[in-house]
Coordinates of C-alpha atoms in Angstrom, one line a residue:
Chain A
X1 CA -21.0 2.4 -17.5
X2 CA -19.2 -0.2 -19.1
X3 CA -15.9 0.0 -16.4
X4 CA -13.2 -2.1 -17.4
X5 CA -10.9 -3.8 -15.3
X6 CA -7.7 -5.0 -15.2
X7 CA -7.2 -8.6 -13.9
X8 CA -4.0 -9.6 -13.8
X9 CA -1.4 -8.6 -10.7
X10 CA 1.8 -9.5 -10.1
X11 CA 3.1 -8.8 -13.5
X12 CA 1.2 -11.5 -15.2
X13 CA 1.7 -14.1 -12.9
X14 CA -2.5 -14.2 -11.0
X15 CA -5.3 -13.6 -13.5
X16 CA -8.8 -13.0 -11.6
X17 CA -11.7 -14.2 -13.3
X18 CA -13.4 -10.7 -12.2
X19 CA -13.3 -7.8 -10.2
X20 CA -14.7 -9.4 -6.9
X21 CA -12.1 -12.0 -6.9
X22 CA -9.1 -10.1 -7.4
X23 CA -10.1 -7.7 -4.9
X24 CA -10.9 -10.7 -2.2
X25 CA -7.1 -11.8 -3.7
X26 CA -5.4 -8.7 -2.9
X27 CA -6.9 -8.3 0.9
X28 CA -5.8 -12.3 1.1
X29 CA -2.3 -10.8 -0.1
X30 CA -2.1 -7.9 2.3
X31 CA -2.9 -9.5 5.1
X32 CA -0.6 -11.9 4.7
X33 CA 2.0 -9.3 4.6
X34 CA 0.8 -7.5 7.2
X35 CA 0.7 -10.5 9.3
X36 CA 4.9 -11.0 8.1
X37 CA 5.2 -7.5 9.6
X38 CA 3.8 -8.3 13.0
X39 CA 5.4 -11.6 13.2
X40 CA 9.0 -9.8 12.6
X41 CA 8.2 -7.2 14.9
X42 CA 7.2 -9.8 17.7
X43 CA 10.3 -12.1 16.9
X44 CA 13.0 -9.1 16.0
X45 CA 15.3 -12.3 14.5
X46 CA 18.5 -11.0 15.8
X47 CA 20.2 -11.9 12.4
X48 CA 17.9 -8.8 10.7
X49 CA 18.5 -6.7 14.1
X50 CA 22.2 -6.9 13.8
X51 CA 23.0 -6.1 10.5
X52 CA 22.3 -2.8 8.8
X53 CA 22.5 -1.5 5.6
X54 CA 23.0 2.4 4.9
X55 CA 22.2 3.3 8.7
X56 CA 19.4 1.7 9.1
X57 CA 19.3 -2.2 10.6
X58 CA 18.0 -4.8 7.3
X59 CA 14.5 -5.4 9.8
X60 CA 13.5 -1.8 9.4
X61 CA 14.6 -2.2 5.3
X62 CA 12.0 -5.1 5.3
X63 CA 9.4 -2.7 7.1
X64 CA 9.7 -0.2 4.2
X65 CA 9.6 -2.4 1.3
X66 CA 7.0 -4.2 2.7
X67 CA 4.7 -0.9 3.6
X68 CA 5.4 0.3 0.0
X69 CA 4.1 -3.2 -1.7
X70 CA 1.4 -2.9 0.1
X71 CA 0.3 0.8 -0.3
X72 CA 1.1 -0.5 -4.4
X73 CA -1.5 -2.7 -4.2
X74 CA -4.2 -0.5 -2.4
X75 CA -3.4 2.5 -4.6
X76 CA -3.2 -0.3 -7.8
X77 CA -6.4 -2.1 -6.8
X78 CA -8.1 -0.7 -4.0
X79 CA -8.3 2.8 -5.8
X80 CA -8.3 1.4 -9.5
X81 CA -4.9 3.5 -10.9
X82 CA -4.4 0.3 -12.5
X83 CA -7.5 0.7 -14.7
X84 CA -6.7 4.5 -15.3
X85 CA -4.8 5.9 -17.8
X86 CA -1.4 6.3 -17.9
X87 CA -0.9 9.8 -17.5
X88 CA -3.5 10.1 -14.4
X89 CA -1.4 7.7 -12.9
X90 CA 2.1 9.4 -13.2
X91 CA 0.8 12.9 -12.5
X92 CA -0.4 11.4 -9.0
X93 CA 2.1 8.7 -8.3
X94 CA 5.2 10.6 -9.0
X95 CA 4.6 14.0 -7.5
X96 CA 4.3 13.6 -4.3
X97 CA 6.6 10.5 -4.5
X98 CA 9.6 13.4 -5.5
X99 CA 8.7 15.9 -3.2
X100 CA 8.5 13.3 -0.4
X101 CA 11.7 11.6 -1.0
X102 CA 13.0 15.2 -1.5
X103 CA 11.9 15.8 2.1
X104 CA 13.2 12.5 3.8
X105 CA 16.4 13.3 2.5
X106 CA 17.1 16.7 3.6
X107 CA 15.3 16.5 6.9
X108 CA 17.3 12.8 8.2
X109 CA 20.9 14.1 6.9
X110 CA 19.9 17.5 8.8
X111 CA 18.6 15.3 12.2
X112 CA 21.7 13.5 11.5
X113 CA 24.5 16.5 11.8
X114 CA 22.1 18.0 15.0
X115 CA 22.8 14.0 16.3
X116 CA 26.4 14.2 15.8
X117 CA 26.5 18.1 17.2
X118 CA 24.8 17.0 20.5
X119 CA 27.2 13.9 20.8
X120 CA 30.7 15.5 20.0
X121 CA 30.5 19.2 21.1
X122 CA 31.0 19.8 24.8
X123 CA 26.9 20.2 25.7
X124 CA 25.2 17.6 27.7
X125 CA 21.4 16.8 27.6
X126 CA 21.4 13.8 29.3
X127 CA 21.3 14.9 33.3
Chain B
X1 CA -19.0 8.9 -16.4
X2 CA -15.9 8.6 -18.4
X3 CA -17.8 6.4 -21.7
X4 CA -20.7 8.9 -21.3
X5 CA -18.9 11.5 -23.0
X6 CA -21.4 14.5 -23.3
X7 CA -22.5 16.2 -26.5
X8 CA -22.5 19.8 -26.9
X9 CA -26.6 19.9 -26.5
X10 CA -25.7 18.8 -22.5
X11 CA -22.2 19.6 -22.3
X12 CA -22.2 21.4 -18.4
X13 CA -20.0 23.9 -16.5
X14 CA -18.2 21.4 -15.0
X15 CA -17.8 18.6 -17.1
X16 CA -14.2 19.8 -18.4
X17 CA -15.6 20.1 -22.2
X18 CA -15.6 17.5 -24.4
X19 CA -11.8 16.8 -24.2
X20 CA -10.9 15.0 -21.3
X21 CA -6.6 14.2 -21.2
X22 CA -6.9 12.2 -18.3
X23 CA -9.8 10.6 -19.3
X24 CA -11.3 11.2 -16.0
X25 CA -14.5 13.4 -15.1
X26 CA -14.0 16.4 -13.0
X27 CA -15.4 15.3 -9.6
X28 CA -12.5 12.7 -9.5
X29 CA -9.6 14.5 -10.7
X30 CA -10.9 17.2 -7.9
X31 CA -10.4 14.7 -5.3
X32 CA -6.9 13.2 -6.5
X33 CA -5.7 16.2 -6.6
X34 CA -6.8 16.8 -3.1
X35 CA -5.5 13.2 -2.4
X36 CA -1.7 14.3 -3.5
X37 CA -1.9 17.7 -1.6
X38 CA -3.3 15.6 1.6
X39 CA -0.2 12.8 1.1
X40 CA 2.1 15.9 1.4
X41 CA 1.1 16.8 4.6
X42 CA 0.9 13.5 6.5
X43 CA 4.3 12.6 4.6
X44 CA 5.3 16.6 6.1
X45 CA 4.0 15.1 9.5
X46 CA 5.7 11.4 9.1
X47 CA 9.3 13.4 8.1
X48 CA 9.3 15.6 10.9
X49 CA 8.9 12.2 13.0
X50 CA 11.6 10.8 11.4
X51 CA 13.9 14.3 12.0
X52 CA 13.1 13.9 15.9
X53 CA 13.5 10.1 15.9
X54 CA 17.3 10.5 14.2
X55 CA 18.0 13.6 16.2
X56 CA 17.6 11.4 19.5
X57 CA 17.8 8.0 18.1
X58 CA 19.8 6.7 21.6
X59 CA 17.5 7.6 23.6
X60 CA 13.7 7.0 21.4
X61 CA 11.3 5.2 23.6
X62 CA 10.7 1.6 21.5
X63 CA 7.1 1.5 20.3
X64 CA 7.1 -2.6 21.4
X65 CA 7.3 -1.4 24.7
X66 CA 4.8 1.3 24.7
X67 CA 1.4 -0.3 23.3
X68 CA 1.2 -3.6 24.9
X69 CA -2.8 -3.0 25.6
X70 CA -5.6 -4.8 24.5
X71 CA -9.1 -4.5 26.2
X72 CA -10.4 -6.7 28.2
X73 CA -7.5 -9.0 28.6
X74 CA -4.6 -8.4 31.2
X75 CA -0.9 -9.3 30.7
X76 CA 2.1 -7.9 28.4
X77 CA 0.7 -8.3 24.0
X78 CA 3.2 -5.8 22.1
X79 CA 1.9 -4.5 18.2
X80 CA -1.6 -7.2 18.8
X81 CA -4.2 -4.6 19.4
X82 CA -2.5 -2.1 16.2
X83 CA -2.8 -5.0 14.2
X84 CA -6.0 -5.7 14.9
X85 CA -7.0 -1.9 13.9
X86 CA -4.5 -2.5 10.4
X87 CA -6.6 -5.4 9.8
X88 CA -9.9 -3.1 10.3
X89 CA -8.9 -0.8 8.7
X90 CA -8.0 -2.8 5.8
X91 CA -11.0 -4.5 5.6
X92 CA -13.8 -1.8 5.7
X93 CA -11.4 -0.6 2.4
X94 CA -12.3 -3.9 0.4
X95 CA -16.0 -3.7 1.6
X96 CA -15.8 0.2 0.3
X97 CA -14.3 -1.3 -3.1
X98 CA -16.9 -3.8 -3.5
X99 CA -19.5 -1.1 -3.1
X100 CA -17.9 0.6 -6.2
X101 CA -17.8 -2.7 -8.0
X102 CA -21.6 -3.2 -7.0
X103 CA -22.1 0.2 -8.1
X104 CA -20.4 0.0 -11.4
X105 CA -23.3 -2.7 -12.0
X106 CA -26.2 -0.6 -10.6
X107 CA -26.5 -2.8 -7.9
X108 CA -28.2 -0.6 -5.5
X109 CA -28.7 -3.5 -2.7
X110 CA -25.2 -4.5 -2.7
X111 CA -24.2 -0.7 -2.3
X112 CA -26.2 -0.3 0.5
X113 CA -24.9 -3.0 2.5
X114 CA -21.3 -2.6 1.3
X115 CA -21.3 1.0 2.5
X116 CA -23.0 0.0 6.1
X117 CA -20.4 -2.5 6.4
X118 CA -17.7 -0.1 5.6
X119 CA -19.5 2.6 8.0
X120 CA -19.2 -0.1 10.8
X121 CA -15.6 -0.7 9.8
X122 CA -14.3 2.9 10.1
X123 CA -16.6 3.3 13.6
X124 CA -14.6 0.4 15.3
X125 CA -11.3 2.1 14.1
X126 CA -12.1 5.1 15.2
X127 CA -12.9 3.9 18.5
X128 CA -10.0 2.0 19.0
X129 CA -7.8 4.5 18.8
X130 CA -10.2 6.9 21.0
X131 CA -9.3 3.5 23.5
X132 CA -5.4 3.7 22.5
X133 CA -5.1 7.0 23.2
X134 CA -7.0 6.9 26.8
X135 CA -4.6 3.9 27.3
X136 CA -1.7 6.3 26.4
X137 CA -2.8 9.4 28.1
X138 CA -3.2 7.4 31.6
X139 CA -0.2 5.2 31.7
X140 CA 0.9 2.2 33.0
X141 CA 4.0 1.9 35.1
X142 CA 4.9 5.8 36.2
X143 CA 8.3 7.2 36.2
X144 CA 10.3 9.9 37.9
X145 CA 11.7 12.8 35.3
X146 CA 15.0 14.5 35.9
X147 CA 16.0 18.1 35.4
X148 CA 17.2 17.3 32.4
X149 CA 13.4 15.9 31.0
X150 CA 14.8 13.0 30.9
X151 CA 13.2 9.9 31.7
X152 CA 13.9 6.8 34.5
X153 CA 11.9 4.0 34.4
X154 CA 11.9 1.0 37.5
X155 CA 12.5 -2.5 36.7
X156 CA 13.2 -5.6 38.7
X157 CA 16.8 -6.2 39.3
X158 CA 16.6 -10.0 38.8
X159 CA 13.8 -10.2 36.3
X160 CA 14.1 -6.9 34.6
X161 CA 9.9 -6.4 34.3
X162 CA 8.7 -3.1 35.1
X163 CA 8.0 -1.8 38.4
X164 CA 4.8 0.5 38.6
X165 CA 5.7 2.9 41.2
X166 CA 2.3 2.5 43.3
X167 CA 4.2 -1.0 43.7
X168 CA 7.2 1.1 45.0
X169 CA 6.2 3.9 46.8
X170 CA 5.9 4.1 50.6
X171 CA 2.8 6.4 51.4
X172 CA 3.7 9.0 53.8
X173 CA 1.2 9.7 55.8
X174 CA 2.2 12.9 57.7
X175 CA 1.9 14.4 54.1
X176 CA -1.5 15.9 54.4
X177 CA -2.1 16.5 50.7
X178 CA -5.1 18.5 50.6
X179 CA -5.8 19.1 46.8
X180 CA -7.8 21.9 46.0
X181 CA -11.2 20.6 44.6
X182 CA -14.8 22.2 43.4
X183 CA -16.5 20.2 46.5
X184 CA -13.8 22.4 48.9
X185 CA -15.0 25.4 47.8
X186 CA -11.5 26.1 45.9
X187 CA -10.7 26.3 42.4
X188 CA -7.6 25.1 40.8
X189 CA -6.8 28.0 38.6
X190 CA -2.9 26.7 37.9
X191 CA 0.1 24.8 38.4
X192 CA 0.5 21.4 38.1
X193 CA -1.6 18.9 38.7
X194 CA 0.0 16.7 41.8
X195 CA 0.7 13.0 41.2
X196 CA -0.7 10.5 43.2
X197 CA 3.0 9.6 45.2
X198 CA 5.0 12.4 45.7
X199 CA 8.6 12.5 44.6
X200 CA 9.8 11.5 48.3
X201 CA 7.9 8.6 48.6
X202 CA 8.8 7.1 46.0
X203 CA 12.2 8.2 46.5
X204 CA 12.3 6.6 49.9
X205 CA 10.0 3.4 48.9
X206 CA 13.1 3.0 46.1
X207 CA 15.9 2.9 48.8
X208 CA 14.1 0.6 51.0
X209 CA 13.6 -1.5 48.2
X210 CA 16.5 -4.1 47.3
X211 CA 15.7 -5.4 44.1
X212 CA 14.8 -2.3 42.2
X213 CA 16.7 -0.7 39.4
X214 CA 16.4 2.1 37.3
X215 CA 16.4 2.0 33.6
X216 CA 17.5 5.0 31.4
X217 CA 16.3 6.1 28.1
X218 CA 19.7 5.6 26.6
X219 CA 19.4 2.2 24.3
X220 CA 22.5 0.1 24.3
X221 CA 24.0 -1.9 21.6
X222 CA 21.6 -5.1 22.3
X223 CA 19.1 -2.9 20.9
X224 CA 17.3 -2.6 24.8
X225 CA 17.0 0.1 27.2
X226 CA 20.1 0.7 29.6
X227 CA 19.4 -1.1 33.0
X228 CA 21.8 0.8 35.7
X229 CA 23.5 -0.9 38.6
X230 CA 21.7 -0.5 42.3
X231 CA 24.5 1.8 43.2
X232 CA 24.5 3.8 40.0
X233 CA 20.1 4.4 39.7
X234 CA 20.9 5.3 43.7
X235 CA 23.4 7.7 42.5
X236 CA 20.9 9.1 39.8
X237 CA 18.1 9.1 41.7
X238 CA 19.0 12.7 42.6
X239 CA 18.8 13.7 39.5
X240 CA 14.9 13.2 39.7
X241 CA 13.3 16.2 39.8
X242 CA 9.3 14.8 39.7
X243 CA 6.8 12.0 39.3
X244 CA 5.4 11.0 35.8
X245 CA 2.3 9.5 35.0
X246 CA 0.8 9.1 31.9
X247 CA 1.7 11.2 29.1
X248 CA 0.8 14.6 27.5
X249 CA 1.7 17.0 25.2
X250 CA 4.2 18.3 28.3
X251 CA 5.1 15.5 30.3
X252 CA 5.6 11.3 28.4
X253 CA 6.3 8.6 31.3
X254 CA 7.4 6.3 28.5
X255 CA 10.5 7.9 27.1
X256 CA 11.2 11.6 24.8
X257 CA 8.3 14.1 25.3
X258 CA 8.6 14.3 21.2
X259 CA 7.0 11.0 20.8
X260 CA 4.2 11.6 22.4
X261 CA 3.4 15.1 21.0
X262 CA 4.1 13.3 17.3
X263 CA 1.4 10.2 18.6
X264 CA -1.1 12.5 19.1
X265 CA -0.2 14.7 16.1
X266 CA 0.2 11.9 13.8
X267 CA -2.4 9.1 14.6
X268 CA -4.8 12.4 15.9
X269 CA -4.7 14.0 12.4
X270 CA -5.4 10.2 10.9
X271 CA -8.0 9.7 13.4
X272 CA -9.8 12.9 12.0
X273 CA -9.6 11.8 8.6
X274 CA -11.0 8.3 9.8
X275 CA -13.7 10.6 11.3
X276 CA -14.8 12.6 8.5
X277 CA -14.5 10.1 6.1
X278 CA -16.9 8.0 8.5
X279 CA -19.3 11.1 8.4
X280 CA -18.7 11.1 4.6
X281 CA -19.1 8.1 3.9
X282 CA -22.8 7.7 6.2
X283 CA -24.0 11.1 4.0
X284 CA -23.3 8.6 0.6
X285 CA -24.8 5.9 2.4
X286 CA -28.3 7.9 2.9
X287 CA -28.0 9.0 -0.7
X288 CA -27.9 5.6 -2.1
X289 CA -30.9 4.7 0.2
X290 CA -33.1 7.2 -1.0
X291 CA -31.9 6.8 -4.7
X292 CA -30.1 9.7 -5.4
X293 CA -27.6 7.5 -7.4
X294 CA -30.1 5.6 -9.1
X295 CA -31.7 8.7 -10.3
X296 CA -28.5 10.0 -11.8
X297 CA -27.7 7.4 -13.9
X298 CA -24.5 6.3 -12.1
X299 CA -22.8 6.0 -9.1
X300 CA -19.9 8.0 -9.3
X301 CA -20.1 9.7 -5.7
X302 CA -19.7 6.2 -4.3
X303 CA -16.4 5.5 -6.0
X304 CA -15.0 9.3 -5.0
X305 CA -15.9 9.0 -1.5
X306 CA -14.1 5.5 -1.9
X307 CA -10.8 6.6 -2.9
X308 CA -11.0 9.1 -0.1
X309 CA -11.6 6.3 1.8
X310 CA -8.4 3.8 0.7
X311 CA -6.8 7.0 0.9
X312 CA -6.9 6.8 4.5
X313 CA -6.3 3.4 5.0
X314 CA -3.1 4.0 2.5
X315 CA -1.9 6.7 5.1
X316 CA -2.2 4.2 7.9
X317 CA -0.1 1.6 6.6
X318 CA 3.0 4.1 6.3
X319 CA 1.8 5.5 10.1
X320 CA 1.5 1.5 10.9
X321 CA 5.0 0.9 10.0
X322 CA 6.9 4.3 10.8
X323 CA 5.5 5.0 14.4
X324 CA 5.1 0.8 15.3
X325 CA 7.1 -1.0 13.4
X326 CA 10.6 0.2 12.7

């Protein structure tokens, strides 16, 4: 059962001396940004509240990046794709990764025209 | 498993033959595959959220606003309690990894308390959102709902803090609700179940009251919830059609109905997962106490049962971030 493990994260730039440490690394490293997240969410800094990129305000941008580092590392560490091969790791990472962005897409443009229907044709809903 | 390759003297039904492309055994494969199919439907469940959310993004009640709970302390703490479950949640996943990691090196002491600690983990998550969700379902302030379903919160004129209508309402004591109960002799076989104020009192506790307003749904440009004049929430206070309290898959004091049928959807269908992998995880747990593991050679079942278990947490950070954070 010889298992072995990948040490280094962040492209190189932390080498663990074993598997213990870098795991008690990476929950040090998500906590920290999950700790970001709440602190934004508390503070709403109006400069990230104001601005928006693509429909949606830069806070909620950070939000999603963020969420997405993180579930890299769980999946990466947490669940050890980083020790499997490469193939494992693209037949689970990217199927579900194009159907879901597949979804997103269709389903927000489609909530999107039903938003602009309700606001500019003559129907009210708010009474 | 996957260095013990098997001759053909042992080679099993299941094993996948000698041949192995992903160079993983069987039992795992089995379970990402049910991992990918299980992504697609809470990401099914988080994109139907996000289709309501942008079809009524005006008026979307804001999450900040809604779970400001924690137990045993009183006062106003927005996103504290959820983060205290993330951090949970989180953490019973590293003890469930270093249960692996012990198991890799046949450790069969570590295991056991690795898993217990993880068991204990997943139990206090799972019970804190059993607490969130009574929080929820009982409510906090009240609100009146108009014909429209629409929902009109009371704040403070000067302040702009909430106003719980049991604050508001004038009891009217010639109302002589009499509510049909088992100890009466008469069952309640349907219809709504009555609030505690009626509509008219606190309608008429409202108009006696100066230095109340009414707040819409409707979120202005500040990124708040509209807060109406006196003489307009006077003026839509006859739109009100009943009281609200609490929420439900029918009836949501705190803003659109839709957010409070995709909370329970959403954090429910986690909260079973939570659950089974909490009973899952507690079957493995006896296994590895009476050896099973140790017998076989390996401990395999440990590490599958674990990336069930980040699995879960992985799904929680997305329903962290979609239904609390943005």
């Amino acid at each position: 059962m010889a298992h072995e493990h990948k040490l280094t994260i962040f492209r190189g730039l932390v080498t663990f001396k074993n598997n213990q440490q870098k795991i008690w690394g990476v929950l040090l490293f998500l906590s920290l940004v999950t700790a970001v997240e709440v602190g934004l969410g508390i503070v709403k800094p109006e400069f990230l509240t104001k601005s928006s990129l693509l429909g949606t305000k830069l806070l909620n941008w950070i939000f999603i990046i963020l969420t997405l580092v993180k579930a890299y590392y769980i999946a990466w560490d947490f669940m050890h794709l980083r020790d499997e091969r490469a193939s494992l790791r693209r037949v689970v990472v990217w199927t579900p990764v194009f159907l879901i962005v597949y979804l997103i897409t269709l389903l927000l443009s489609e909530a999107n025209y039903v938003y602009e229907m309700f606001n500019t044709t003559f129907m009210t809903w708010d009474f | 498993m996957d260095s013990s390759i098997s001759q053909h003297a042992d080679e099993n039904l299941w094993g996948g033959g000698d041949q192995k492309p992903l160079n993983a055994s069987y039992g795992k494969l089995m379970m990402w595959f049910f991992i990918v199919s299980d992504a697609l439907t809470f990401s099914a469940f988080l994109a139907a959220y996000g289709f309501s959310r942008f079809k009524f993004i005006e008026t979307w009640p804001i999450a900040d606003e809604v779970f400001t709970h924690v137990p045993f302390f009183h006062g106003n703490f927005p996103m504290y309690y959820v983060a205290f479950m993330t951090f949970v949640l989180i953490m019973s996943s590293v003890t469930m990894v270093l249960a692996v990691d012990a198991g890799h090196s046949m450790n069969k002491k570590k295991v056991v308390l690795y898993m217990l600690l993880t068991i204990i983990g997943g139990a206090i998550f799972v019970g804190s959102q059993a607490w969130e969700w009574a929080t929820f379902i009982k409510g906090d302030y009240g609100a009146l709902e108009t014909k429209g379903g629409r929902i009109l919160q009371f704040v403070d004129i000067n302040t702009g803090d909430r106003v719980a209508i049991s604050e508001l309402a004038i009891e009217d004591p010639s109302e002589t609700a009499v509510y049909h109960s088992s100890s009466q002799g008469v069952w309640f076989e349907s219809g709504e179940k009555p609030s505690t104020y009626s509509l008219e009192e606190v309608t008429s506790g409202f108009l006696a009251n100066e230095a109340v307003t009414i707040r819409t749904e409707r979120i202005n440009e500040e990124g708040e919830k509209t807060v109406l004049s006196r003489d307009e929430a006077i003026a839509k206070l006859s739109d009100a059609v009943r009281v609200v309290e609490g929420a439900n898959l029918i009836r949501n004091e705190y803003g659109s109905r839709l957010f409070a049928d995709f909370f329970f959807f959403i954090t429910g269908f986690h909260g079973f997962h939570v659950f089974s992998g909490v009973m899952i995880n507690i079957i493995i747990f006896f296994n590895v106490l009476i050896g099973t593991y140790e017998k076989r050679g390996h401990y395999e079942m440990v590490e599958k049962v674990g990336l069930y278990w980040h699995f879960v947490d992985l799904v929680w950070v997305f329903v962290f971030t979609f239904f609390y954070l943005v």
